[in-house]
Amino acid sequence: MVTVRATQLELDTAVQALRAGEVVAFPTETVYGLGANAQHAEALQRVFALKSRPRNHPLIVHLDSPRFLHRWVSNMPVAAEKLAARFWPGPLTMVLPRADKVLDLVSGGQTTVAVRVPSHPMAQQLLTAFGGGIAAPSANRYGHVSPTRAEHVRDEFGDAVPVILDGGECKLGLESTIVDCSGDVVRLLRPGSISLTQLRRVVGDVQVGAVSNSPRVPGSQQAHYAPVTPLSVVPGGDLDRLADSLSDGGQRVAVLAQRPPLATYQYVTWINAGSRVDAYAHDLYANLRTLDKVGCARILVQEVPDDERWDAVRDRITRASAVAAHEDAGDSMAAGVLP
Ligand code: TXA
Ligand code: MG
C-alpha cells in the first residue's frame, strides 16, 4: 500500500477546523471517521446532527498514542494494558471506565468510554497535530454503509462536511474490533479484523456479546451497515437459481458473490468479490455502494464461510440484511423468504 500523508496546509486546515468546533472527516485503517474535538460539546452535537445519530449512542475517542489515556480513562485494567501493548496502534477499540471529565455526549451518559489508537499515518498526523482526543464515528449517515474512500464521505454528506482528508482506500475496510474491558471479563462487542482467537491469545478468557441488552452497545442493534436496496444473504448453492428467477420478470438483481456466475443472466449485475477474506472485507462497502447504484430491486449476497476469519464480514452482511427484513415485513420478497 502507498503510504499517504497530509500536506502541512491540509493538516493546518483540519486542526483549525477541529479547534473551531467544526467536523473533519479523516481516514483510518478501518473506515473513514467523522471527527470532532471530543471535549467540545457543540462540535459533538454537530456530529450527531450530521449523521442523524441517536444521542444516546456513544462515540469512540481516537488518540495518537496511549500517552494521554489518563485524561479519558479512570483506570486501566490489566487485560486492557495487555491488549493495548499488543494491538495499538491498530483496529482495536476498548471500552474502559471513564474519567470524570468525559462529556456525556461521548460516553452516552454511561460510566465507560470507548478509546482507540488508529494506525493510519494520516490519522496519526492529525491526532498528533491536534494534540487532543478526536471523537469519530464512521463518516456515514446513521445506519448506512461505512465509507472506505474519501469520495464515499462526499457522497454521504456533500458540502455539509467541508474538510475531508483524503488518505486513499482504507486498508482493512471494516470497523474496528470492539472489546469491553470495564468488567471482570473481557467481552467482544463488535467483531473486526482482530479475531477472538487473537484476543484470547493475549488475555485468555474473552466472552462474546454484551452482558445486558442495552441499546447503547453495538451488539444489540440489529439493523445497520445497510445499503438502501433491500439485501438478502443466500447460500451459494441457491445463488444462481434465485438471481435468475428474480430477474425473470425483467427486474434488475444485484449479486455479491465469492465466485463467478454459472451462466449469463439478463438483468443481473454480478460482482465476484473472491474467496480471500482480506480482499473481500477491503472491498465490501465499496461493492455494496456500487450495487446500490445500479438501480436494482434486490441485492443478493452469497453466504460467507462458517469460519472465524469471516466473523466480521458475516456480522456486517447479516446486519445489512436485517434492515430489509425489518422494512419489508409482510412482503413476500422480504429477506429470508425468497422464492
Ligand atoms: O473502526 C472504527 O471503529 C471506526 C473508525 C472511524 O475508528 N469508528 C466507528 O465508530 O466505527 P461508530 O460510531 O460507527 O461505532 C462505534 C461503536 C458504536 O456502535 C457504539 O455503540 C460503540 O462503538 N461504543 C462507543 N462507546 C461505547 C461504550 N462506552 N460502551 C459500549 N459501546 C460503545
Ligand atoms: Mg458506524
CSV table of C-alpha atoms and ligand atoms in Angstrom, one decimal:
chain,number,residue,atom,x,y,z
A,1,MET,CA,0.0,0.0,0.0
A,2,VAL,CA,1.2,3.5,-0.7
A,3,THR,CA,1.8,5.5,2.5
A,4,VAL,CA,-0.3,8.6,2.3
A,5,ARG,CA,0.5,11.7,4.3
A,6,ALA,CA,-1.3,15.0,4.5
A,7,THR,CA,0.4,18.2,3.5
A,8,GLN,CA,1.1,20.8,6.1
A,9,LEU,CA,-1.6,23.0,4.7
A,10,GLU,CA,-4.2,20.2,4.8
A,11,LEU,CA,-3.2,19.5,8.4
A,12,ASP,CA,-3.4,23.1,9.5
A,13,THR,CA,-6.8,23.5,7.9
A,14,ALA,CA,-8.1,20.3,9.6
A,15,VAL,CA,-6.6,21.3,13.0
A,16,GLN,CA,-8.1,24.8,12.8
A,17,ALA,CA,-11.5,23.4,12.0
A,18,LEU,CA,-11.3,21.0,14.9
A,19,ARG,CA,-10.3,23.8,17.3
A,20,ALA,CA,-13.2,25.9,16.0
A,21,GLY,CA,-15.7,23.2,16.8
A,22,GLU,CA,-16.1,22.0,13.2
A,23,VAL,CA,-16.1,18.5,12.0
A,24,VAL,CA,-13.3,16.9,9.9
A,25,ALA,CA,-13.5,13.6,8.0
A,26,PHE,CA,-10.3,11.6,8.1
A,27,PRO,CA,-9.1,8.2,7.1
A,28,THR,CA,-8.3,5.4,9.4
A,29,GLU,CA,-7.1,1.9,8.6
A,30,THR,CA,-10.6,0.6,9.1
A,31,VAL,CA,-13.1,3.2,7.7
A,32,TYR,CA,-13.3,7.0,7.4
A,33,GLY,CA,-14.3,8.8,10.6
A,34,LEU,CA,-16.3,12.0,11.1
A,35,GLY,CA,-14.1,13.6,13.7
A,36,ALA,CA,-14.8,16.3,16.2
A,37,ASN,CA,-13.0,17.7,19.3
A,38,ALA,CA,-14.0,15.2,21.9
A,39,GLN,CA,-14.0,18.0,24.6
A,40,HIS,CA,-16.2,20.3,22.6
A,41,ALA,CA,-20.0,19.8,23.2
A,42,GLU,CA,-21.2,21.8,20.3
A,43,ALA,CA,-18.8,20.0,17.9
A,44,LEU,CA,-20.1,16.7,19.2
A,45,GLN,CA,-23.7,17.8,18.7
A,46,ARG,CA,-22.8,18.7,15.1
A,47,VAL,CA,-21.6,15.1,14.6
A,48,PHE,CA,-24.9,13.6,15.9
A,49,ALA,CA,-26.9,16.1,13.8
A,50,LEU,CA,-25.0,15.4,10.6
A,51,LYS,CA,-25.3,11.6,11.0
A,52,SER,CA,-28.9,11.7,12.3
A,53,ARG,CA,-27.5,9.5,15.1
A,54,PRO,CA,-29.4,9.0,18.3
A,55,ARG,CA,-27.9,11.0,21.2
A,56,ASN,CA,-27.5,8.0,23.5
A,57,HIS,CA,-25.3,6.2,21.0
A,58,PRO,CA,-21.7,6.7,22.4
A,59,LEU,CA,-18.7,7.7,20.3
A,60,ILE,CA,-15.1,6.3,20.1
A,61,VAL,CA,-12.3,8.7,21.2
A,62,HIS,CA,-9.3,8.5,19.0
A,63,LEU,CA,-5.8,9.2,20.4
A,64,ASP,CA,-2.4,9.2,18.7
A,65,SER,CA,-0.9,7.0,21.5
A,66,PRO,CA,-1.8,5.9,25.0
A,67,ARG,CA,0.2,8.8,26.5
A,68,PHE,CA,-2.9,10.9,27.3
A,69,LEU,CA,-5.1,8.0,28.1
A,70,HIS,CA,-5.5,9.1,31.8
A,71,ARG,CA,-7.5,12.1,30.6
A,72,TRP,CA,-10.2,9.8,29.3
A,73,VAL,CA,-9.9,6.6,31.4
A,74,SER,CA,-10.1,6.4,35.2
A,75,ASN,CA,-8.2,3.2,35.5
A,76,MET,CA,-6.6,0.8,33.0
A,77,PRO,CA,-7.4,-2.8,33.8
A,78,VAL,CA,-4.5,-5.3,33.4
A,79,ALA,CA,-6.3,-7.0,30.4
A,80,ALA,CA,-6.6,-3.7,28.7
A,81,GLU,CA,-2.9,-2.9,29.2
A,82,LYS,CA,-2.0,-6.2,27.5
A,83,LEU,CA,-4.4,-5.6,24.6
A,84,ALA,CA,-3.1,-2.1,24.1
A,85,ALA,CA,0.5,-3.3,24.1
A,86,ARG,CA,-0.3,-5.9,21.5
A,87,PHE,CA,-2.8,-4.2,19.2
A,88,TRP,CA,-2.3,-0.4,19.4
A,89,PRO,CA,-1.9,1.4,17.2
A,90,GLY,CA,-4.4,-0.6,15.2
A,91,PRO,CA,-8.0,-1.7,14.7
A,92,LEU,CA,-9.0,-2.3,18.3
A,93,THR,CA,-11.4,-0.2,20.3
A,94,MET,CA,-11.5,-0.7,24.1
A,95,VAL,CA,-14.4,0.2,26.3
A,96,LEU,CA,-12.9,1.3,29.6
A,97,PRO,CA,-14.0,3.0,32.9
A,98,ARG,CA,-14.4,6.7,32.0
A,99,ALA,CA,-12.6,9.7,33.6
A,100,ASP,CA,-14.9,12.2,35.3
A,101,LYS,CA,-14.4,14.9,32.7
A,102,VAL,CA,-15.6,12.9,29.7
A,103,LEU,CA,-18.6,14.5,28.2
A,104,ASP,CA,-21.9,12.6,28.3
A,105,LEU,CA,-22.3,13.1,24.6
A,106,VAL,CA,-19.1,11.0,24.1
A,107,SER,CA,-20.0,8.2,26.7
A,108,GLY,CA,-23.7,8.2,26.0
A,109,GLY,CA,-24.1,9.0,29.7
A,110,GLN,CA,-22.5,5.7,30.7
A,111,THR,CA,-19.8,5.0,33.2
A,112,THR,CA,-17.5,3.8,30.3
A,113,VAL,CA,-15.7,5.4,27.4
A,114,ALA,CA,-14.6,3.7,24.1
A,115,VAL,CA,-11.0,4.5,23.1
A,116,ARG,CA,-8.9,3.6,20.1
A,117,VAL,CA,-5.4,4.4,18.7
A,118,PRO,CA,-5.6,4.2,14.9
A,119,SER,CA,-2.5,3.2,12.9
A,120,HIS,CA,-3.3,5.1,9.6
A,121,PRO,CA,-0.4,7.5,9.1
A,122,MET,CA,-2.8,10.4,8.2
A,123,ALA,CA,-4.9,9.7,11.3
A,124,GLN,CA,-1.7,9.7,13.4
A,125,GLN,CA,-0.6,13.0,11.8
A,126,LEU,CA,-3.9,14.7,12.5
A,127,LEU,CA,-4.2,13.4,16.1
A,128,THR,CA,-0.6,14.5,16.9
A,129,ALA,CA,-1.1,17.9,15.3
A,130,PHE,CA,-4.4,18.4,17.1
A,131,GLY,CA,-3.0,17.2,20.4
A,132,GLY,CA,-6.2,16.0,21.9
A,133,GLY,CA,-8.9,13.3,21.6
A,134,ILE,CA,-11.0,13.2,18.4
A,135,ALA,CA,-14.4,11.6,18.8
A,136,ALA,CA,-15.2,9.9,15.5
A,137,PRO,CA,-18.0,7.7,14.4
A,138,SER,CA,-17.8,6.2,10.9
A,139,ALA,CA,-18.4,9.1,8.4
A,140,ASN,CA,-21.8,7.9,7.1
A,141,ARG,CA,-25.4,8.7,7.9
A,142,TYR,CA,-26.8,6.6,10.7
A,143,GLY,CA,-27.4,3.0,9.7
A,144,HIS,CA,-25.8,3.4,6.2
A,145,VAL,CA,-22.7,1.6,4.8
A,146,SER,CA,-19.5,3.0,6.3
A,147,PRO,CA,-17.1,4.9,3.9
A,148,THR,CA,-13.8,3.4,2.9
A,149,ARG,CA,-12.8,6.2,0.4
A,150,ALA,CA,-12.9,10.0,0.6
A,151,GLU,CA,-15.4,10.1,-2.2
A,152,HIS,CA,-17.8,7.9,-0.2
A,153,VAL,CA,-17.8,10.6,2.5
A,154,ARG,CA,-18.5,13.2,-0.1
A,155,ASP,CA,-21.4,11.0,-1.4
A,156,GLU,CA,-22.8,10.8,2.2
A,157,PHE,CA,-22.6,14.5,3.2
A,158,GLY,CA,-21.8,16.7,0.2
A,159,ASP,CA,-20.7,20.1,1.3
A,160,ALA,CA,-22.0,19.7,4.8
A,161,VAL,CA,-18.6,18.3,5.6
A,162,PRO,CA,-16.2,20.8,4.1
A,163,VAL,CA,-12.9,19.3,5.4
A,164,ILE,CA,-12.2,15.8,4.2
A,165,LEU,CA,-8.6,14.5,4.5
A,166,ASP,CA,-8.1,12.0,1.6
A,167,GLY,CA,-5.9,9.1,2.6
A,168,GLY,CA,-6.9,6.8,-0.2
A,169,GLU,CA,-8.7,3.5,0.3
A,170,CYS,CA,-8.9,2.2,3.9
A,171,LYS,CA,-6.6,-0.8,4.2
A,172,LEU,CA,-9.0,-3.1,6.2
A,173,GLY,CA,-12.4,-1.8,5.2
A,174,LEU,CA,-14.4,-2.9,8.2
A,175,GLU,CA,-14.8,-1.1,11.5
A,176,SER,CA,-12.6,-1.9,14.4
A,177,THR,CA,-13.0,-4.8,16.8
A,178,ILE,CA,-14.6,-3.5,20.0
A,179,VAL,CA,-13.9,-5.2,23.3
A,180,ASP,CA,-15.4,-4.2,26.7
A,181,CYS,CA,-12.6,-4.2,29.3
A,182,SER,CA,-14.6,-2.5,32.0
A,183,GLY,CA,-15.9,-5.6,33.7
A,184,ASP,CA,-14.4,-8.8,35.3
A,185,VAL,CA,-14.1,-10.5,32.0
A,186,VAL,CA,-13.3,-9.1,28.6
A,187,ARG,CA,-16.3,-9.1,26.2
A,188,LEU,CA,-16.3,-8.9,22.4
A,189,LEU,CA,-18.9,-6.3,21.4
A,190,ARG,CA,-18.2,-6.0,17.7
A,191,PRO,CA,-16.1,-8.4,15.6
A,192,GLY,CA,-13.5,-6.9,13.4
A,193,SER,CA,-10.2,-7.9,11.7
A,194,ILE,CA,-8.7,-8.7,15.1
A,195,SER,CA,-10.2,-12.1,15.8
A,196,LEU,CA,-11.5,-13.8,19.0
A,197,THR,CA,-8.5,-16.2,18.8
A,198,GLN,CA,-6.0,-13.4,18.6
A,199,LEU,CA,-7.7,-11.6,21.6
A,200,ARG,CA,-7.7,-14.9,23.7
A,201,ARG,CA,-4.0,-15.4,22.9
A,202,VAL,CA,-3.4,-12.2,24.8
A,203,VAL,CA,-5.9,-12.2,27.6
A,204,GLY,CA,-7.2,-15.8,27.9
A,205,ASP,CA,-10.9,-15.7,28.5
A,206,VAL,CA,-13.0,-13.5,26.2
A,207,GLN,CA,-16.8,-13.7,26.2
A,208,VAL,CA,-18.8,-13.0,23.1
A,209,GLY,CA,-21.5,-10.3,23.3
A,210,ALA,CA,-22.6,-7.7,25.8
A,211,VAL,CA,-23.9,-8.5,29.3
A,212,SER,CA,-27.2,-6.7,29.0
A,213,ASN,CA,-29.3,-5.8,26.0
A,214,SER,CA,-28.6,-2.1,26.3
A,215,PRO,CA,-29.5,-0.2,23.2
A,216,ARG,CA,-26.1,1.6,23.5
A,217,VAL,CA,-23.9,-1.3,22.6
A,218,PRO,CA,-23.3,-2.2,19.0
A,219,GLY,CA,-24.1,-5.9,19.5
A,220,SER,CA,-27.8,-5.2,20.3
A,221,GLN,CA,-28.5,-3.1,17.3
A,222,GLN,CA,-29.7,-5.4,14.7
A,223,ALA,CA,-30.2,-3.3,11.6
A,224,HIS,CA,-27.1,-1.4,10.5
A,225,TYR,CA,-24.4,-1.1,7.8
A,226,ALA,CA,-27.0,-1.2,5.1
A,227,PRO,CA,-27.4,-0.1,1.5
A,228,VAL,CA,-30.7,1.4,0.5
A,229,THR,CA,-31.6,-1.5,-1.7
A,230,PRO,CA,-33.1,-4.5,0.2
A,231,LEU,CA,-30.4,-7.1,0.8
A,232,SER,CA,-30.7,-10.9,1.4
A,233,VAL,CA,-28.0,-13.3,2.4
A,234,VAL,CA,-28.4,-16.6,0.5
A,235,PRO,CA,-26.5,-19.9,0.4
A,236,GLY,CA,-24.0,-20.2,-2.5
A,237,GLY,CA,-25.9,-23.2,-3.9
A,238,ASP,CA,-29.1,-21.1,-4.3
A,239,LEU,CA,-27.5,-18.0,-5.7
A,240,ASP,CA,-27.7,-18.7,-9.5
A,241,ARG,CA,-31.3,-20.0,-9.4
A,242,LEU,CA,-32.5,-17.1,-7.3
A,243,ALA,CA,-30.8,-14.4,-9.3
A,244,ASP,CA,-32.2,-16.0,-12.5
A,245,SER,CA,-35.7,-16.4,-11.2
A,246,LEU,CA,-35.9,-12.9,-9.5
A,247,SER,CA,-34.7,-11.2,-12.7
A,248,ASP,CA,-37.1,-13.3,-14.9
A,249,GLY,CA,-39.8,-10.6,-15.0
A,250,GLY,CA,-37.2,-8.0,-16.2
A,251,GLN,CA,-36.4,-6.9,-12.6
A,252,ARG,CA,-32.7,-6.0,-12.1
A,253,VAL,CA,-31.0,-8.0,-9.5
A,254,ALA,CA,-27.5,-7.4,-8.0
A,255,VAL,CA,-25.3,-10.2,-6.7
A,256,LEU,CA,-22.3,-10.1,-4.4
A,257,ALA,CA,-20.7,-13.5,-4.7
A,258,GLN,CA,-17.4,-15.2,-4.0
A,259,ARG,CA,-17.3,-16.8,-7.4
A,260,PRO,CA,-18.3,-16.1,-11.0
A,261,PRO,CA,-21.9,-16.9,-12.1
A,262,LEU,CA,-22.6,-20.4,-13.6
A,263,ALA,CA,-24.2,-18.9,-16.7
A,264,THR,CA,-25.0,-15.5,-18.1
A,265,TYR,CA,-28.3,-14.0,-16.8
A,266,GLN,CA,-30.1,-11.0,-18.2
A,267,TYR,CA,-30.7,-8.2,-15.8
A,268,VAL,CA,-28.2,-9.5,-13.2
A,269,THR,CA,-25.2,-7.4,-12.1
A,270,TRP,CA,-22.8,-9.9,-10.6
A,271,ILE,CA,-19.7,-8.9,-8.6
A,272,ASN,CA,-17.3,-11.7,-7.8
A,273,ALA,CA,-15.6,-10.5,-4.6
A,274,GLY,CA,-13.4,-13.6,-4.4
A,275,SER,CA,-12.9,-16.0,-1.6
A,276,ARG,CA,-10.0,-14.3,0.2
A,277,VAL,CA,-11.4,-12.7,3.4
A,278,ASP,CA,-9.0,-9.8,3.5
A,279,ALA,CA,-9.7,-8.7,0.0
A,280,TYR,CA,-13.4,-9.3,0.4
A,281,ALA,CA,-13.6,-7.2,3.6
A,282,HIS,CA,-11.4,-4.4,2.0
A,283,ASP,CA,-13.9,-4.1,-0.9
A,284,LEU,CA,-17.2,-5.0,0.9
A,285,TYR,CA,-18.6,-1.5,1.5
A,286,ALA,CA,-17.4,-0.1,-1.9
A,287,ASN,CA,-19.1,-3.1,-3.5
A,288,LEU,CA,-22.3,-2.5,-1.7
A,289,ARG,CA,-22.2,1.1,-2.7
A,290,THR,CA,-21.7,0.1,-6.3
A,291,LEU,CA,-24.5,-2.4,-6.3
A,292,ASP,CA,-26.8,0.1,-4.5
A,293,LYS,CA,-26.3,2.4,-7.5
A,294,VAL,CA,-27.2,0.0,-10.3
A,295,GLY,CA,-30.9,0.5,-9.7
A,296,CYS,CA,-31.9,-3.0,-8.8
A,297,ALA,CA,-34.8,-4.4,-6.8
A,298,ARG,CA,-32.7,-6.5,-4.5
A,299,ILE,CA,-29.1,-7.3,-3.6
A,300,LEU,CA,-28.3,-11.0,-3.1
A,301,VAL,CA,-25.2,-11.6,-1.0
A,302,GLN,CA,-23.6,-15.1,-1.0
A,303,GLU,CA,-23.4,-16.6,2.5
A,304,VAL,CA,-19.8,-16.5,3.7
A,305,PRO,CA,-17.8,-19.4,5.1
A,306,ASP,CA,-18.7,-20.6,8.6
A,307,ASP,CA,-15.1,-19.8,9.8
A,308,GLU,CA,-13.9,-17.4,12.4
A,309,ARG,CA,-11.9,-15.3,9.9
A,310,TRP,CA,-15.2,-14.4,8.3
A,311,ASP,CA,-16.9,-13.3,11.6
A,312,ALA,CA,-16.7,-9.6,11.0
A,313,VAL,CA,-17.9,-9.8,7.4
A,314,ARG,CA,-20.7,-12.1,8.4
A,315,ASP,CA,-21.7,-9.7,11.2
A,316,ARG,CA,-21.9,-6.8,8.7
A,317,ILE,CA,-23.9,-8.5,6.0
A,318,THR,CA,-26.3,-10.0,8.5
A,319,ARG,CA,-27.0,-6.6,9.9
A,320,ALA,CA,-27.4,-5.1,6.4
A,321,SER,CA,-30.0,-7.8,5.7
A,322,ALA,CA,-31.8,-7.1,8.9
A,323,VAL,CA,-32.9,-3.7,7.7
A,324,ALA,CA,-34.5,-5.3,4.6
A,325,ALA,CA,-36.2,-7.9,6.8
A,326,HIS,CA,-37.5,-5.1,9.1
A,327,GLU,CA,-38.8,-2.8,6.4
A,328,ASP,CA,-40.3,-5.4,4.2
A,329,ALA,CA,-42.1,-7.3,6.9
A,330,GLY,CA,-45.2,-8.8,5.3
A,331,ASP,CA,-43.8,-8.6,1.8
A,332,SER,CA,-43.2,-12.0,0.1
A,333,MET,CA,-39.8,-10.7,-1.2
A,334,ALA,CA,-38.7,-10.0,2.4
A,335,ALA,CA,-35.2,-11.2,3.3
A,336,GLY,CA,-35.2,-14.8,4.3
A,337,VAL,CA,-38.5,-15.7,2.5
A,338,LEU,CA,-37.2,-15.6,-1.1
A,339,PRO,CA,-39.0,-17.8,-3.7
B,1,TXA,O1,-13.2,1.5,13.1
B,1,TXA,C1,-13.9,2.2,13.8
B,1,TXA,O2,-14.1,1.9,15.0
B,1,TXA,C2,-14.5,3.5,13.2
B,1,TXA,C3,-13.3,4.4,12.9
B,1,TXA,C4,-13.7,5.7,12.4
B,1,TXA,O3,-12.4,4.5,14.0
B,1,TXA,N1,-15.4,4.1,14.1
B,1,TXA,C5,-16.6,3.5,14.3
B,1,TXA,O4,-17.5,4.3,15.1
B,1,TXA,O5,-17.0,2.5,13.8
B,1,TXA,P1,-19.0,4.1,15.2
B,1,TXA,O6,-19.5,5.3,16.0
B,1,TXA,O7,-19.6,3.9,13.9
B,1,TXA,O8,-19.2,2.8,16.0
B,1,TXA,C6,-18.8,2.9,17.4
B,1,TXA,C7,-19.5,1.8,18.2
B,1,TXA,C8,-20.9,2.2,18.3
B,1,TXA,O9,-21.7,1.0,17.9
B,1,TXA,C9,-21.1,2.4,19.8
B,1,TXA,O10,-22.3,1.9,20.3
B,1,TXA,C10,-19.9,1.7,20.4
B,1,TXA,O11,-18.9,1.8,19.5
B,1,TXA,N2,-19.5,2.3,21.7
B,1,TXA,C11,-18.9,3.5,21.9
B,1,TXA,N3,-18.8,3.8,23.2
B,1,TXA,C12,-19.2,2.7,23.8
B,1,TXA,C13,-19.3,2.4,25.2
B,1,TXA,N4,-18.9,3.2,26.2
B,1,TXA,N5,-19.9,1.2,25.5
B,1,TXA,C14,-20.3,0.3,24.6
B,1,TXA,N6,-20.2,0.6,23.3
B,1,TXA,C15,-19.7,1.7,22.9
B,2,MG,MG,-20.8,3.4,12.3
